Short mmCIF file of C-alpha atoms in Angstrom, two decimals:
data_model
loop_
_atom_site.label_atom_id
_atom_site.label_comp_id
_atom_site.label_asym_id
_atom_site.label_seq_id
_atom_site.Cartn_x
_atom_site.Cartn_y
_atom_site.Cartn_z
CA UNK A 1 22.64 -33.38 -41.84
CA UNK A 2 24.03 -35.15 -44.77
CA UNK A 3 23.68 -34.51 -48.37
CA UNK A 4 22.65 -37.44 -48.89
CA UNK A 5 20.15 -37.57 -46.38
CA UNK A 6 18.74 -33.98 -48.35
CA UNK A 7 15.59 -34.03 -50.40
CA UNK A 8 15.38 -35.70 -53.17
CA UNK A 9 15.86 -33.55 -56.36
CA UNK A 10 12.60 -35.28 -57.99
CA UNK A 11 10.30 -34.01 -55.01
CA UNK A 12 11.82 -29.86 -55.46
CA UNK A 13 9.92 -29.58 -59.13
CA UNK A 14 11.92 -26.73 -61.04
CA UNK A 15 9.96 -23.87 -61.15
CA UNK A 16 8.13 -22.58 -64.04
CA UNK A 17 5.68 -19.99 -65.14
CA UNK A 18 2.97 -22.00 -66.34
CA UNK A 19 0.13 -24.09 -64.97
CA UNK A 20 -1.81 -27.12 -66.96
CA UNK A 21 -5.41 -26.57 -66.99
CA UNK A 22 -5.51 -29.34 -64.22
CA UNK A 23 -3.19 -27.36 -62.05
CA UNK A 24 -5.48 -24.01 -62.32
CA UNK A 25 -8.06 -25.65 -61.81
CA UNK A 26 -6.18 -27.69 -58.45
CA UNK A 27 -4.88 -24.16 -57.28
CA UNK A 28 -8.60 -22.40 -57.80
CA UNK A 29 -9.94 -25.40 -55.42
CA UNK A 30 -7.14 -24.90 -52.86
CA UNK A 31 -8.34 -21.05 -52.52
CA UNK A 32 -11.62 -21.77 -52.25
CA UNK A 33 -11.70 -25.05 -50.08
CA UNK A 34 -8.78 -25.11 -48.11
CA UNK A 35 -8.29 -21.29 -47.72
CA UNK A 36 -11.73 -20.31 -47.46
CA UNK A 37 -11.57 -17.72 -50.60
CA UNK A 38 -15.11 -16.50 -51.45
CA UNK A 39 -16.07 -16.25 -54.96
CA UNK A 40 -17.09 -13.06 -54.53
CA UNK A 41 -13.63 -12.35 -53.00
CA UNK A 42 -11.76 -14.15 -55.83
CA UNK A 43 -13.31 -12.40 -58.67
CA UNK A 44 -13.35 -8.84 -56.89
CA UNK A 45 -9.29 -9.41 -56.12
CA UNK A 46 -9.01 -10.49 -60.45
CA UNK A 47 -11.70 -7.65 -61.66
CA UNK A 48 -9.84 -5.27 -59.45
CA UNK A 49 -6.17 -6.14 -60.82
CA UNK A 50 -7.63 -6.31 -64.17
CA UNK A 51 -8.74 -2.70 -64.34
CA UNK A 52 -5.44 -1.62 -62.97
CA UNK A 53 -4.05 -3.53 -65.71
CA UNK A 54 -5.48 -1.27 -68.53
CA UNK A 55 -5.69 2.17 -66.94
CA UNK A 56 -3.94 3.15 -70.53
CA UNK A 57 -7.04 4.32 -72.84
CA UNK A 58 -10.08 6.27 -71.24
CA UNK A 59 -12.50 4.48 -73.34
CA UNK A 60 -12.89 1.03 -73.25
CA UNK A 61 -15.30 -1.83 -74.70
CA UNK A 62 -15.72 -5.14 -72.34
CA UNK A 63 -16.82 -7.93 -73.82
CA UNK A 64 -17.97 -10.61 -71.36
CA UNK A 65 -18.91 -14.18 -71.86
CA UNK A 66 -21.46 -15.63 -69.25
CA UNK A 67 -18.94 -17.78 -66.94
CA UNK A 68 -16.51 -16.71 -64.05
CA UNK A 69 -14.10 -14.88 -66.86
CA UNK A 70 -17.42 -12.41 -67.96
CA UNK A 71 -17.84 -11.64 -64.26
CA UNK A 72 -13.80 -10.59 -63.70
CA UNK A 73 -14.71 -8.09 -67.24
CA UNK A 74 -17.91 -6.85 -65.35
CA UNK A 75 -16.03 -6.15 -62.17
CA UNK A 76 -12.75 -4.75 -64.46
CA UNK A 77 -15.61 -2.01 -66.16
CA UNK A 78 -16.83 -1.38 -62.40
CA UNK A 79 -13.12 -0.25 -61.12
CA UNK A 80 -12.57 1.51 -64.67
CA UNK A 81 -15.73 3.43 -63.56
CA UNK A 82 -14.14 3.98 -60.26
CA UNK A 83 -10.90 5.62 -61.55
CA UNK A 84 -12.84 7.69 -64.10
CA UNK A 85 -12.15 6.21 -67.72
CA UNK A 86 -15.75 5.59 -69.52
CA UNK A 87 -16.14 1.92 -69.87
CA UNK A 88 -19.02 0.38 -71.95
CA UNK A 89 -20.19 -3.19 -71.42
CA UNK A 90 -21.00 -5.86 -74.57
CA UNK A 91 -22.64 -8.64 -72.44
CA UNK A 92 -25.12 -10.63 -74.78
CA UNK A 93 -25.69 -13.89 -72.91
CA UNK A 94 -26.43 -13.25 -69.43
CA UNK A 95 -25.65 -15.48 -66.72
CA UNK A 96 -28.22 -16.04 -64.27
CA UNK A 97 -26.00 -16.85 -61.70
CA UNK A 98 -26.39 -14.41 -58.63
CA UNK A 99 -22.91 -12.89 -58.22
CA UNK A 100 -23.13 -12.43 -62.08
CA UNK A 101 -26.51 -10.87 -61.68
CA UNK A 102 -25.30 -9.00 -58.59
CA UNK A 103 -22.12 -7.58 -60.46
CA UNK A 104 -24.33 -6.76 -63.54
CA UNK A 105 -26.77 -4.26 -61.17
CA UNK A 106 -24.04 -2.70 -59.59
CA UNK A 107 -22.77 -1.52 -63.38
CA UNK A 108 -25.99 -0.70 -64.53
CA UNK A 109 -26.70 1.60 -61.63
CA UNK A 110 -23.67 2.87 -61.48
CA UNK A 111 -24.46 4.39 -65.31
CA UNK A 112 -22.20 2.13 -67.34
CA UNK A 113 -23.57 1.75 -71.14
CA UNK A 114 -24.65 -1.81 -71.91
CA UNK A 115 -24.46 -2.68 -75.61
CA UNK A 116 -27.31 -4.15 -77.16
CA UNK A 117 -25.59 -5.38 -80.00
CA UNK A 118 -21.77 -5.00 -80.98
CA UNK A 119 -21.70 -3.60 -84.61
CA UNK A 120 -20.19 -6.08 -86.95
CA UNK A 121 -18.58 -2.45 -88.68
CA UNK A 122 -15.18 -2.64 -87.12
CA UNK A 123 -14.47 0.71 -88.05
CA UNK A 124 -17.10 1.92 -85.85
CA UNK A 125 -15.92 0.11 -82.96
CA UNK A 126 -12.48 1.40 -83.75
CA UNK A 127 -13.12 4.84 -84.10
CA UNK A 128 -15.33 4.81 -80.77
CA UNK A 129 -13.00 3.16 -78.34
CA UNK A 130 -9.31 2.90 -77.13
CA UNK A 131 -9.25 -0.45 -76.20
CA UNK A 132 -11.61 -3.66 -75.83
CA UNK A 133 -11.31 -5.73 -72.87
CA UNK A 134 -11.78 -9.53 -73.84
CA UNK A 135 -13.52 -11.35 -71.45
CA UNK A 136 -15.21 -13.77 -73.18
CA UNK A 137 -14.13 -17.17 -72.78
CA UNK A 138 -11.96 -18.76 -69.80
CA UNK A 139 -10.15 -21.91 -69.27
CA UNK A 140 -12.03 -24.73 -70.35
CA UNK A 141 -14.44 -22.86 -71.78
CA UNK A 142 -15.73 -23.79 -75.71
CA UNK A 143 -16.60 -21.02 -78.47
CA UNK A 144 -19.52 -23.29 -78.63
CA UNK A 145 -20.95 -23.15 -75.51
CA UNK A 146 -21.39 -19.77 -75.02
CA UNK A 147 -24.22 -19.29 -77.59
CA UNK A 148 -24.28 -17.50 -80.99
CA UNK A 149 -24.02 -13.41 -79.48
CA UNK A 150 -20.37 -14.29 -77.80
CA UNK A 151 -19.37 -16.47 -81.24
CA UNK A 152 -20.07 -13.56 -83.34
CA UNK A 153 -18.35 -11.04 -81.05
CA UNK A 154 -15.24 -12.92 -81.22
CA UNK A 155 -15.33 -12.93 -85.42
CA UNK A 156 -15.39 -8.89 -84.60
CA UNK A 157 -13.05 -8.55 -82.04
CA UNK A 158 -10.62 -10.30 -84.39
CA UNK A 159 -10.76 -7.75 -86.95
CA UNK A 160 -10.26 -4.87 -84.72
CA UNK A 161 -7.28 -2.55 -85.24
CA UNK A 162 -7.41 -0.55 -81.38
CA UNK A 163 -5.63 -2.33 -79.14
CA UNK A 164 -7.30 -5.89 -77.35
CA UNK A 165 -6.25 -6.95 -73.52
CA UNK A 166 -7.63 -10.81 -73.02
CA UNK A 167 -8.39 -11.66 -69.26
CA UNK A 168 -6.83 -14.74 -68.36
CA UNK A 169 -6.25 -16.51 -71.74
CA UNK A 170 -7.17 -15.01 -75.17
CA UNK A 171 -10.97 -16.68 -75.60
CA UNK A 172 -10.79 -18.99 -78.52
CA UNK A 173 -7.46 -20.72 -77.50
CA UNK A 174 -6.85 -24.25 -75.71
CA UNK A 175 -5.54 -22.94 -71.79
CA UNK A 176 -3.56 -26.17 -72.37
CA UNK A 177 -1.74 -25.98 -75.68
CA UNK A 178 -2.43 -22.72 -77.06
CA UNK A 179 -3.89 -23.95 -79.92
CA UNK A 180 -7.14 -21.72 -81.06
CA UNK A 181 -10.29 -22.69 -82.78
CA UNK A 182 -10.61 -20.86 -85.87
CA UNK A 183 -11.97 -17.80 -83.63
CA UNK A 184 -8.89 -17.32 -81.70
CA UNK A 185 -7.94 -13.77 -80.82
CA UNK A 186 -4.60 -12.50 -80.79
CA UNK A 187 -4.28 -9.86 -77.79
CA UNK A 188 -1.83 -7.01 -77.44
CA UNK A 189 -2.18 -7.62 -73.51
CA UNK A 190 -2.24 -10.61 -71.75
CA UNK A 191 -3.27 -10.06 -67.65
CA UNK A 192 -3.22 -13.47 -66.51
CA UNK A 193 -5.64 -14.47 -63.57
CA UNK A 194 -4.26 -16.02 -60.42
CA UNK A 195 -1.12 -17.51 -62.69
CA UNK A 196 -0.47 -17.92 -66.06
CA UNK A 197 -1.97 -20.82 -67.87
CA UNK A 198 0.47 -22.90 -70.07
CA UNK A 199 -0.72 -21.70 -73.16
CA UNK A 200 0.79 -18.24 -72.32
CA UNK A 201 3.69 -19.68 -72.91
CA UNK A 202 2.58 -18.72 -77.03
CA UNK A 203 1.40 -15.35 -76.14
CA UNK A 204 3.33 -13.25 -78.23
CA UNK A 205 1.88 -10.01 -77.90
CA UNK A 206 3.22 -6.82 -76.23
CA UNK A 207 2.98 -7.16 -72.44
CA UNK A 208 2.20 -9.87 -70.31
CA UNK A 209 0.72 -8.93 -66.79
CA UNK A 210 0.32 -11.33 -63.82
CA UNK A 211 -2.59 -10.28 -62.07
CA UNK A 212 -2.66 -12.86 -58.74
CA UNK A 213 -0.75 -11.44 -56.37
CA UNK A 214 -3.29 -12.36 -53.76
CA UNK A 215 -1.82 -16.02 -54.32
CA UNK A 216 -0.36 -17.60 -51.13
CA UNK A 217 3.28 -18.48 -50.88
CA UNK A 218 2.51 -21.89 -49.46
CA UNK A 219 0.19 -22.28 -52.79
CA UNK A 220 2.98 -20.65 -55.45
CA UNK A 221 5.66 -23.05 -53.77
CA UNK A 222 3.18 -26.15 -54.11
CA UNK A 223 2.59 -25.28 -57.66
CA UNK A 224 6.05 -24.87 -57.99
CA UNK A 225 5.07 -21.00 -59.68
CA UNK A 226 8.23 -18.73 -60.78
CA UNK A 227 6.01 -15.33 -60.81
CA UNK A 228 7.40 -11.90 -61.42
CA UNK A 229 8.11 -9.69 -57.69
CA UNK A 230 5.29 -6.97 -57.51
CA UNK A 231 6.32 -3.40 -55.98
CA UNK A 232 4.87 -1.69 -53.36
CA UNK A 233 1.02 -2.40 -53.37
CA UNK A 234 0.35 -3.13 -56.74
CA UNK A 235 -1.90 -5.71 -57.33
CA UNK A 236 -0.14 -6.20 -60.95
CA UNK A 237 3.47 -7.30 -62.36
CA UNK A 238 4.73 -7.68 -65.42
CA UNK A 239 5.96 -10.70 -66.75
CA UNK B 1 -35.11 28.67 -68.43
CA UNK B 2 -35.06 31.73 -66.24
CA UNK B 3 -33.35 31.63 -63.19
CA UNK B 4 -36.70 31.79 -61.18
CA UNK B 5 -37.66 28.34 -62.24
CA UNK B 6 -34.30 26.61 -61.47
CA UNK B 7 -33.87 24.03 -58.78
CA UNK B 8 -34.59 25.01 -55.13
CA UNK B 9 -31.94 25.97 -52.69
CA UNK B 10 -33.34 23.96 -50.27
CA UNK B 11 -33.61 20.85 -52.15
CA UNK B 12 -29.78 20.90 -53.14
CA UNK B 13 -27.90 20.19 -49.40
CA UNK B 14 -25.19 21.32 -49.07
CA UNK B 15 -22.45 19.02 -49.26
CA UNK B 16 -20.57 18.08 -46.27
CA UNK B 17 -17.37 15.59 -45.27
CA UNK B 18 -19.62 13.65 -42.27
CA UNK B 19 -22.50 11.04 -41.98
CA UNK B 20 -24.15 10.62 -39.11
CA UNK B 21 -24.94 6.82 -37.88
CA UNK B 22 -28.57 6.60 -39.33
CA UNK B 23 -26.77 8.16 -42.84
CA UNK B 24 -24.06 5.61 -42.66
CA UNK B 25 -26.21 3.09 -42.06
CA UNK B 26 -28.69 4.63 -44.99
CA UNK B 27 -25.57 4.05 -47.54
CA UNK B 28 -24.22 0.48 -46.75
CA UNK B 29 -28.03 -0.59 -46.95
CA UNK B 30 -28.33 1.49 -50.37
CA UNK B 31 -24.98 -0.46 -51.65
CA UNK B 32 -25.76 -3.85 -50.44
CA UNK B 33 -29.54 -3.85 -51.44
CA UNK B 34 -30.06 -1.67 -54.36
CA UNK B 35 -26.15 -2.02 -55.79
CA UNK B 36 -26.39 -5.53 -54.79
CA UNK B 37 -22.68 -5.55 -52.96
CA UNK B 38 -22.16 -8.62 -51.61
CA UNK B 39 -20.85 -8.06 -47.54
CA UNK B 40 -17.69 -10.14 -49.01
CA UNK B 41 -17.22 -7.71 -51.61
CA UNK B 42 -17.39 -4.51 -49.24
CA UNK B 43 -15.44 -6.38 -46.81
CA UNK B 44 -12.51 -7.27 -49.17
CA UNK B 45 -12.95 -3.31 -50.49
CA UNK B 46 -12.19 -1.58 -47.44
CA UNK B 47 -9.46 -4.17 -46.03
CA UNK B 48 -7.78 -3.75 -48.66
CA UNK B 49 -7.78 0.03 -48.93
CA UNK B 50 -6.85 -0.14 -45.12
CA UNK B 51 -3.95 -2.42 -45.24
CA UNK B 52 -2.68 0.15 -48.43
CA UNK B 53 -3.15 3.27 -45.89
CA UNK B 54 -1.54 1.57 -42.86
CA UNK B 55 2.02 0.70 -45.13
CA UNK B 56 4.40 3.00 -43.02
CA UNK B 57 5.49 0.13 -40.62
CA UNK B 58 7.00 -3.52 -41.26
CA UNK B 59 5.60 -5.28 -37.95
CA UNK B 60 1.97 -4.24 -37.57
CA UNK B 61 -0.36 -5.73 -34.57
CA UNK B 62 -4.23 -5.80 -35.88
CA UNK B 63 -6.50 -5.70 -33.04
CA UNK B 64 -9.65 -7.27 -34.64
CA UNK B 65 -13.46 -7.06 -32.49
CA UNK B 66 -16.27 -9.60 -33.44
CA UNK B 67 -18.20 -7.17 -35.48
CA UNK B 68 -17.68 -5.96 -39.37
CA UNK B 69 -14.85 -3.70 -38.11
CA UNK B 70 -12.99 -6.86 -37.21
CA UNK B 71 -13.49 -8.63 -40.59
CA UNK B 72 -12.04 -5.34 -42.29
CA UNK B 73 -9.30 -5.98 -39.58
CA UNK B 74 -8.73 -9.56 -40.72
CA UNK B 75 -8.88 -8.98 -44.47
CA UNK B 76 -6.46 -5.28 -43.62
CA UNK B 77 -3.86 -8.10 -42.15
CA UNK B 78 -4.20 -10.75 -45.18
CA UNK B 79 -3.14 -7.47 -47.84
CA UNK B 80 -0.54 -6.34 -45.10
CA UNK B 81 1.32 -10.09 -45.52
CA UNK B 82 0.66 -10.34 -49.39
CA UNK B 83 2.32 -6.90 -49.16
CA UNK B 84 5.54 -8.53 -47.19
CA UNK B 85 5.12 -6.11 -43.97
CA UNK B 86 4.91 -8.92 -41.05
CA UNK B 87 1.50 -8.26 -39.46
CA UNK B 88 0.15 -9.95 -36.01
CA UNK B 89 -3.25 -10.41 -34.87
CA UNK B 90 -5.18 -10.62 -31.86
CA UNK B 91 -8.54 -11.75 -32.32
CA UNK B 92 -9.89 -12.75 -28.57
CA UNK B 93 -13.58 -12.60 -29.26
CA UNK B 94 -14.22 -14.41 -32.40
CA UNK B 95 -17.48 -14.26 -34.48
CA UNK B 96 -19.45 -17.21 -35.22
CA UNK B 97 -20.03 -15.74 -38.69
CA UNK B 98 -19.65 -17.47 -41.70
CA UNK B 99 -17.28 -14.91 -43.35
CA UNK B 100 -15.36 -14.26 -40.35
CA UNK B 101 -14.39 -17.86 -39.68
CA UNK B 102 -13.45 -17.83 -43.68
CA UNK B 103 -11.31 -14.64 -43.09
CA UNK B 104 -9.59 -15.89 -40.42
CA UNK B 105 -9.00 -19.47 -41.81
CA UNK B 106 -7.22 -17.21 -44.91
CA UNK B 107 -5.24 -15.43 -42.36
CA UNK B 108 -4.14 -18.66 -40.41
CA UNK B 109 -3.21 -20.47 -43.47
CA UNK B 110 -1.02 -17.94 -44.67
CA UNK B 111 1.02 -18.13 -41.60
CA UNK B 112 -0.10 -14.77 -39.65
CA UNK B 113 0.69 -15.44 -36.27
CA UNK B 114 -2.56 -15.04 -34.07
CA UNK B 115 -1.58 -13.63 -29.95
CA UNK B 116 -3.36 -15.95 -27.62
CA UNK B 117 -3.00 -13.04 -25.18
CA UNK B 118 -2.54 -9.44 -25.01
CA UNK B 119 0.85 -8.40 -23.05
CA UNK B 120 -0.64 -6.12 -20.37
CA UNK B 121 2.90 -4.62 -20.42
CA UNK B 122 2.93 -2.21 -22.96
CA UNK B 123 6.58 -1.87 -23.26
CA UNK B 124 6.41 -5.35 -24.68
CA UNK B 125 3.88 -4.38 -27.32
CA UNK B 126 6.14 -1.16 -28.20
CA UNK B 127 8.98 -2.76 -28.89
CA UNK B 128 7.50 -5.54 -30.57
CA UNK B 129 5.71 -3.78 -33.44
CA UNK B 130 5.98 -0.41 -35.18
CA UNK B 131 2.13 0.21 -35.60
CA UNK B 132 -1.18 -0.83 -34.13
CA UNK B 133 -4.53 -1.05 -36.00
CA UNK B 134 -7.69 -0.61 -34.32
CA UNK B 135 -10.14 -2.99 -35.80
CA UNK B 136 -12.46 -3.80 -32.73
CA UNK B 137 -15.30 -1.65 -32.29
CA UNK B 138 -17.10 0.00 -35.26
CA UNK B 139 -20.07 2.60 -35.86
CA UNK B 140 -22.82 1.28 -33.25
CA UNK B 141 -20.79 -1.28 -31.74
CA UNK B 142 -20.74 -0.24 -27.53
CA UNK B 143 -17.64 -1.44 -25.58
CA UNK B 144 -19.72 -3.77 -23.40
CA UNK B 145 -21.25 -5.91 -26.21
CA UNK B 146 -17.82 -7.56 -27.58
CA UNK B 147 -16.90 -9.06 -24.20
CA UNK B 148 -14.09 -8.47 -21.79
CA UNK B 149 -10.78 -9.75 -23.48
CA UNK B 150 -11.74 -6.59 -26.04
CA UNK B 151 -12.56 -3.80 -23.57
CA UNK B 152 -9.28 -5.21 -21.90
CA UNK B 153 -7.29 -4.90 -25.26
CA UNK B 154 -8.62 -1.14 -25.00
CA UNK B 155 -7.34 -0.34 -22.00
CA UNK B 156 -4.29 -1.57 -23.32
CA UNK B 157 -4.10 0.04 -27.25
CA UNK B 158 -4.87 3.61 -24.53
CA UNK B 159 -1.69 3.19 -22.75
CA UNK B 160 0.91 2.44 -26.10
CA UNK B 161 3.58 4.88 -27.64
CA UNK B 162 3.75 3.60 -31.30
CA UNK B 163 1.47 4.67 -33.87
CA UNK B 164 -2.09 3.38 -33.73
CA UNK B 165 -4.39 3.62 -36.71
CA UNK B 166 -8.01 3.25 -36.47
CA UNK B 167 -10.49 1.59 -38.69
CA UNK B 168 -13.47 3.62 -39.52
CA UNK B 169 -13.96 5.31 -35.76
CA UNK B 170 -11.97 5.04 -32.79
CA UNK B 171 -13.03 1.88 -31.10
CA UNK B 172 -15.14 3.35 -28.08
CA UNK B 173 -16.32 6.53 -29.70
CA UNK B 174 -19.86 7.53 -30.18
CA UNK B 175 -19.77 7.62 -34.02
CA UNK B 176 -22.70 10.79 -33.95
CA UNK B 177 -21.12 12.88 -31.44
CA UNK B 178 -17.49 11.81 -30.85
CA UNK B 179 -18.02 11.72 -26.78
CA UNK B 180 -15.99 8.88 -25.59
CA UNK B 181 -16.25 5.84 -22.81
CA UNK B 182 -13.44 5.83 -20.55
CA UNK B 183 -11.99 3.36 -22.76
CA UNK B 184 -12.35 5.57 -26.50
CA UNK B 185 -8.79 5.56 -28.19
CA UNK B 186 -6.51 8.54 -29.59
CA UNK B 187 -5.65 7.14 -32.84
CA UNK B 188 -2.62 8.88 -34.88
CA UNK B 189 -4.34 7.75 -37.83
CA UNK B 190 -8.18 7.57 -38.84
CA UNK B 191 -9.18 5.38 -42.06
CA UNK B 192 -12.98 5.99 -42.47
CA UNK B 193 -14.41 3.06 -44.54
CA UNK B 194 -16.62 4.15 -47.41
CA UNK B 195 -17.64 7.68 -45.81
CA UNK B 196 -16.42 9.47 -42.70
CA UNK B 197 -18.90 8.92 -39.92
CA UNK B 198 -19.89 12.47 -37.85
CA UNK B 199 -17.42 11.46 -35.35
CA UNK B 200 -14.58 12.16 -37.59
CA UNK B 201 -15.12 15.82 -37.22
CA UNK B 202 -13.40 15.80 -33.45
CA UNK B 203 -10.38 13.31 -34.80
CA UNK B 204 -7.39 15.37 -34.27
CA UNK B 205 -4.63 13.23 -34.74
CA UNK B 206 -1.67 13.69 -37.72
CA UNK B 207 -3.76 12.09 -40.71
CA UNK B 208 -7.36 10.99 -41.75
CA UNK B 209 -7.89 8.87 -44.81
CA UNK B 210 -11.19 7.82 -46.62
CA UNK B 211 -11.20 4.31 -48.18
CA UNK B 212 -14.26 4.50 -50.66
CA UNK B 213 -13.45 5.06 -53.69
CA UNK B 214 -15.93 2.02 -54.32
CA UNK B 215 -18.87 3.83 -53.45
CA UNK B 216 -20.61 5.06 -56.32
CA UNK B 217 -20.93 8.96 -57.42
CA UNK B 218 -24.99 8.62 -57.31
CA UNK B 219 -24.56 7.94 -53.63
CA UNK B 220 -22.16 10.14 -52.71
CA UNK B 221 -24.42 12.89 -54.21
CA UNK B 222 -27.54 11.12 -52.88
CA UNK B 223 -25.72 12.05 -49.61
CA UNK B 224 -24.59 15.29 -50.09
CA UNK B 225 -20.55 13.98 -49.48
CA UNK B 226 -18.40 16.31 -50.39
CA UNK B 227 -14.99 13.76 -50.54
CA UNK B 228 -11.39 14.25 -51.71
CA UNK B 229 -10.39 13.52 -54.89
CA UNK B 230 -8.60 10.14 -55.47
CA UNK B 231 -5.08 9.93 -57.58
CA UNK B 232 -4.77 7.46 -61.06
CA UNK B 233 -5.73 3.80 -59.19
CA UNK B 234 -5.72 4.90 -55.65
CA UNK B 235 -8.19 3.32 -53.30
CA UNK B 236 -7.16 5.74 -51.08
CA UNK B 237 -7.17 9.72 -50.16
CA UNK B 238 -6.14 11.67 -48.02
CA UNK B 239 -9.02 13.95 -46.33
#
């Protein structure tokens, strides 16, 4: 009625881009525990966007790491499949998780190259692709715990000259502060997952996609989320 | 070598735009048990690629069954609102299923308004919404088996003068030989999920999609499909 009887300023948070690791984490739980999200769903929606998000080179390397990040790259090199580009998979520490499993058959039969080793001869890894797809490490997820295989990849990866897209947050880096361990990449392409972590705020490569437009608008108000309007039915906006 | 020894005729089908039921039935097992799809996955696929095909018409009513075609229904409606079109659903028989009950608590949270009942006047249902989907009876699914508020809603979705866009088959078609109960519908619009089903051959209204990109080119040859080509990152084509 009032103003003064209007909500208080302190309880309308300003909107912002970012979330805290605590807040992805919150808005991940809300989708899967209050909406009912499936896993399954949840990484087919991000895997999907993701491949729409670097249709740009036919041939592409992805790299994935064995926790929810390396199953959004093996679900990105199924849809690159799908739209005919030739994707080829670097995937040395295998989750034995079932969806991973299950999204790791459905590449393998559907013909997709699995590396057995990446060579540690950039040159030969630039000369042979367009574009490596960095889906290594996640939020919250250490170099260290990945094992050895994924360690060593990221040495290579930063060394590359063709182009590098990072899924979610370039692996290395803190999702909090954006500080990275001395294995750090530094992506062309950022597609962020769901929202953008706050350390995207120090992404200062070339183009910036949001990939989450399958995000509520009850949860992007509650997280107080400024995202970028997608068009049409894309499933991808730049920031 | 010589032409004698190449591959015989008769082992090389001829390919064809139609599966029959046992066919159909043939490739979902093939992608769920030796791809390893997960029912969430192929679920979340074809809703998707449905809600992208049905995007001619801002207020959209989804008539959703108990069976699979009803969970493609559900997840059609969920892209539909993330896609700011303003769909409605009526859902009178709902499944006890696991995935369903997920699927509809998506749809519920996200503020989709759910009809308790079906206007028997149609002129209602006209003028309320620019487009109808069909999502209650699938391949195999007989009018009888999903209970009376759905063979109602039939008789209804029969009488209508807006568009109406089917799922897969016309709800109360024979999906082999396109013979229909008194109750089969004459959709505008046919989206066949993954493959057109043999019934598809006698659909004769204005346009016929196929939403299945996802299905891999080994089984789509295994099957002797002969399907149209899809454009950059459609999940959609026109047949």
């Amino acid at each position: 009625m009032s103003s003064a009887a209007g909500p208080d300023p302190s309880e309308a948070p300003e909107e912002r881009h970012f979330l805290s690791t605590a807040e992805a984490a919150a808005l991940e739980r809300e989708l899967l525990e209050d909406y009912r999200f499936g896993r399954q769903q949840l990484v087919e929606l991000c895997g999907h966007a993701s491949a729409v998000a670097v249709t740009k080179q036919r041939t592409v390397l992805v790299v994935c790491g064995p926790e929810q990040n390396g199953a959004v790259g093996l679900v990105c090199a199924r849809h690159l499949r799908v739209f005919e580009y030739e994707p080829t998979i670097f995937y040395p520490t295998r989750s034995l998780d079932l969806l991973h499993r299950d999204l790791t058959t459905q590449c393998e039969k559907m013909d997709i190259p699995f590396l057995s080793y990446l060579p540690t001869e950039v040159q030969l890894i630039n000369e042979a692709y367009g574009l490596v797809v960095d889906a290594v490490l996640g939020p919250g997820v250490e170099p260290g715990e990945v094992g050895g295989p994924c360690t060593r990849a990221l040495a290579t990866l930063k060394l590359l000259s063709i182009p590098l897209v990072s899924l979610d947050i370039p692996s290395g880096w803190d999702a909090e502060t954006g500080s990275d361990s001395e294995d750090g990449l530094r992506p062309d392409v950022l597609v962020s997952l769901a929202a953008p972590k706050r350390c995207a705020g120090r992404f200062s490569g070339r183009h910036h996609f949001v990939a989450g437009r399958f995000v509520p608008d009850d949860v992007r108000r509650k997280f107080a989320l400024r995202l970028p309007g997608y068009t049409g039915t894309d499933c991808v906006a730049a920031l």
